[in-house]
C-alpha positions in Angstrom: -10.1 10.7 26.2 -11.3 10.9 29.8 -12.8 8.3 32.1 -15.4 10.8 33.2 -16.4 14.1 31.5 -17.6 15.8 34.7 -14.7 15.2 37.1 -11.1 16.1 36.7 -9.1 13.1 35.4 -6.0 12.4 33.5 -6.4 13.1 29.8 -5.4 10.1 27.7 -4.7 10.2 23.9 -7.6 9.0 21.8 -7.5 5.3 20.7 -6.8 6.1 17.0 -3.8 8.2 18.1 -2.5 5.4 20.4 -3.1 2.8 17.7 -1.1 4.8 15.2 2.0 4.5 17.5 2.2 0.8 16.8 3.5 0.5 20.3 2.0 -2.4 22.1 3.8 -1.8 25.4 2.6 1.9 25.5 -0.9 0.7 24.8 -0.7 -1.8 27.7 0.7 0.9 30.0 -2.2 3.2 29.1 -4.6 0.4 29.9 -2.9 0.0 33.3 -3.0 3.8 34.0 -6.7 3.9 33.1 -7.4 1.0 35.3 -5.6 2.7 38.2 -7.8 5.8 37.9 -11.1 3.9 37.5 -11.8 3.0 41.1 -11.7 6.7 42.1 -14.7 7.1 39.7 -16.4 4.0 41.1 -15.9 2.1 37.8 -15.5 -1.7 37.8 -15.9 -2.6 34.2 -14.5 -0.4 31.5 -16.7 -0.5 28.4 -13.7 -0.5 26.2 -11.8 -1.0 24.0 -14.1 -0.2 21.1 -13.0 -1.8 17.8 -15.4 -0.6 15.2 -13.8 0.1 11.9 -13.9 3.6 10.4 -16.5 2.8 7.8 -18.8 5.8 7.9 -17.4 9.4 8.3 -20.6 10.4 10.1 -20.2 7.8 12.8 -19.2 10.4 15.4 -17.1 8.2 17.7 -14.1 7.4 15.6 -11.8 8.8 18.2 -12.8 5.8 20.4 -12.0 3.3 17.6 -8.5 2.1 16.9 -8.0 1.9 13.2 -9.2 0.8 9.8 -6.8 -2.1 9.8 -8.2 -5.2 11.6 -4.8 -6.6 12.6 -3.4 -3.4 14.1 -6.7 -2.6 15.8 -7.1 -6.0 17.3 -3.6 -6.3 18.6 -3.6 -2.9 20.1 -7.1 -3.3 21.6 -5.9 -6.6 23.1 -3.0 -5.0 24.8 -5.2 -2.2 26.2 -7.7 -4.8 27.5 -4.9 -6.7 29.1 -3.7 -3.5 30.7 -7.2 -2.9 32.1 -7.5 -6.3 33.6 -3.9 -6.6 34.9 -4.7 -3.3 36.6 -7.8 -4.7 38.3 -10.6 -3.6 36.0 -12.8 -5.6 33.7 -12.4 -5.0 30.0 -15.4 -5.2 27.6 -14.6 -5.5 23.9 -17.2 -3.7 21.9 -19.3 -3.3 19.7 -19.5 -6.8 18.4 -20.0 -6.5 15.4 -20.4 -4.3 12.3 -21.5 -1.2 14.2 -21.2 1.5 11.5 -23.2 4.4 12.8 -23.8 6.3 16.0 -27.0 8.1 15.0 -30.0 5.8 15.1 -27.7 2.9 15.6 -30.4 0.6 16.9 -32.0 0.8 13.5 -28.7 0.4 11.6 -28.6 -2.7 9.4 -25.3 -3.8 7.8 -25.5 -6.1 4.8 -22.3 -7.9 3.8 -20.8 -11.0 2.5 -19.4 -13.7 4.8 -15.9 -12.8 3.5 -16.3 -9.1 4.4 -17.7 -10.1 7.8 -14.9 -12.5 8.6 -11.9 -10.6 7.1 -12.9 -7.1 8.4 -15.6 -6.9 11.0 -15.0 -10.1 12.9 -11.2 -10.4 12.4 -10.5 -7.3 14.6 -12.2 -9.0 17.6 -10.5 -12.3 16.8 -7.1 -10.7 16.9 -7.9 -8.9 20.2 -9.0 -12.2 21.7 -5.8 -13.9 20.7 -3.8 -11.2 22.7 -6.1 -11.2 25.7 -9.5 -12.7 26.7 -11.5 -10.0 28.3 -14.2 -10.5 31.0 -16.9 -9.6 28.5 -18.0 -8.5 25.0 -20.7 -6.0 24.2 -22.8 -6.6 21.1 -23.6 -3.8 18.7 -27.0 -2.3 18.8 -27.3 -2.8 15.1 -28.4 -5.7 12.9 -26.1 -7.5 10.5 -27.4 -9.6 7.6 -31.0 -9.6 9.0 -30.3 -10.4 12.7 -29.7 -8.0 15.6 -26.2 -8.7 17.0 -27.5 -9.4 20.5 -29.9 -12.1 19.2 -27.6 -13.7 16.7 -26.9 -17.2 18.1 -24.4 -18.0 15.2 -22.4 -14.9 16.1 -22.4 -15.3 19.8 -22.5 -19.0 20.4 -21.1 -20.3 17.1 -18.3 -17.9 16.3 -17.4 -16.3 19.7 -17.7 -19.3 22.0 -17.4 -22.4 19.8 -15.0 -21.2 17.1 -12.9 -18.8 19.0 -13.2 -20.4 22.5 -14.4 -17.3 24.5 -15.5 -18.6 27.9 
């Protein structure tokens, strides 16, 4: 993956490949290297890591997402985010939560049980937050269980801030 598609940059392995290494230190070092390159591209907040699960083969951005496993994805994303921020760049964990499609994603609506939400879609973000608290979270464009993620007070205030302690 590149930081900018139009200017020459270092080519980094895609997130799913890095995640498959199970190497937390390597993930952290990649985060540091990306952070080192970012100022030359006038970047101050990296809209990454992306932790959507590989739920729909038509999603189109699976290379950005870490894994199907919430624990592995969360831990590896947390180490990349820590690398970004230790390297001087803000990290933004995304897309919070249940973003299953790229095409027409602002009209996507995921319906699931609370168990599926907590054990799969939310757990990945919780694990990442346990490794490293980023400067920000980006909500999904989608709705989940009847509410758009950006307007879901229970998700943002209840779970993210009160339950998990995100400041």
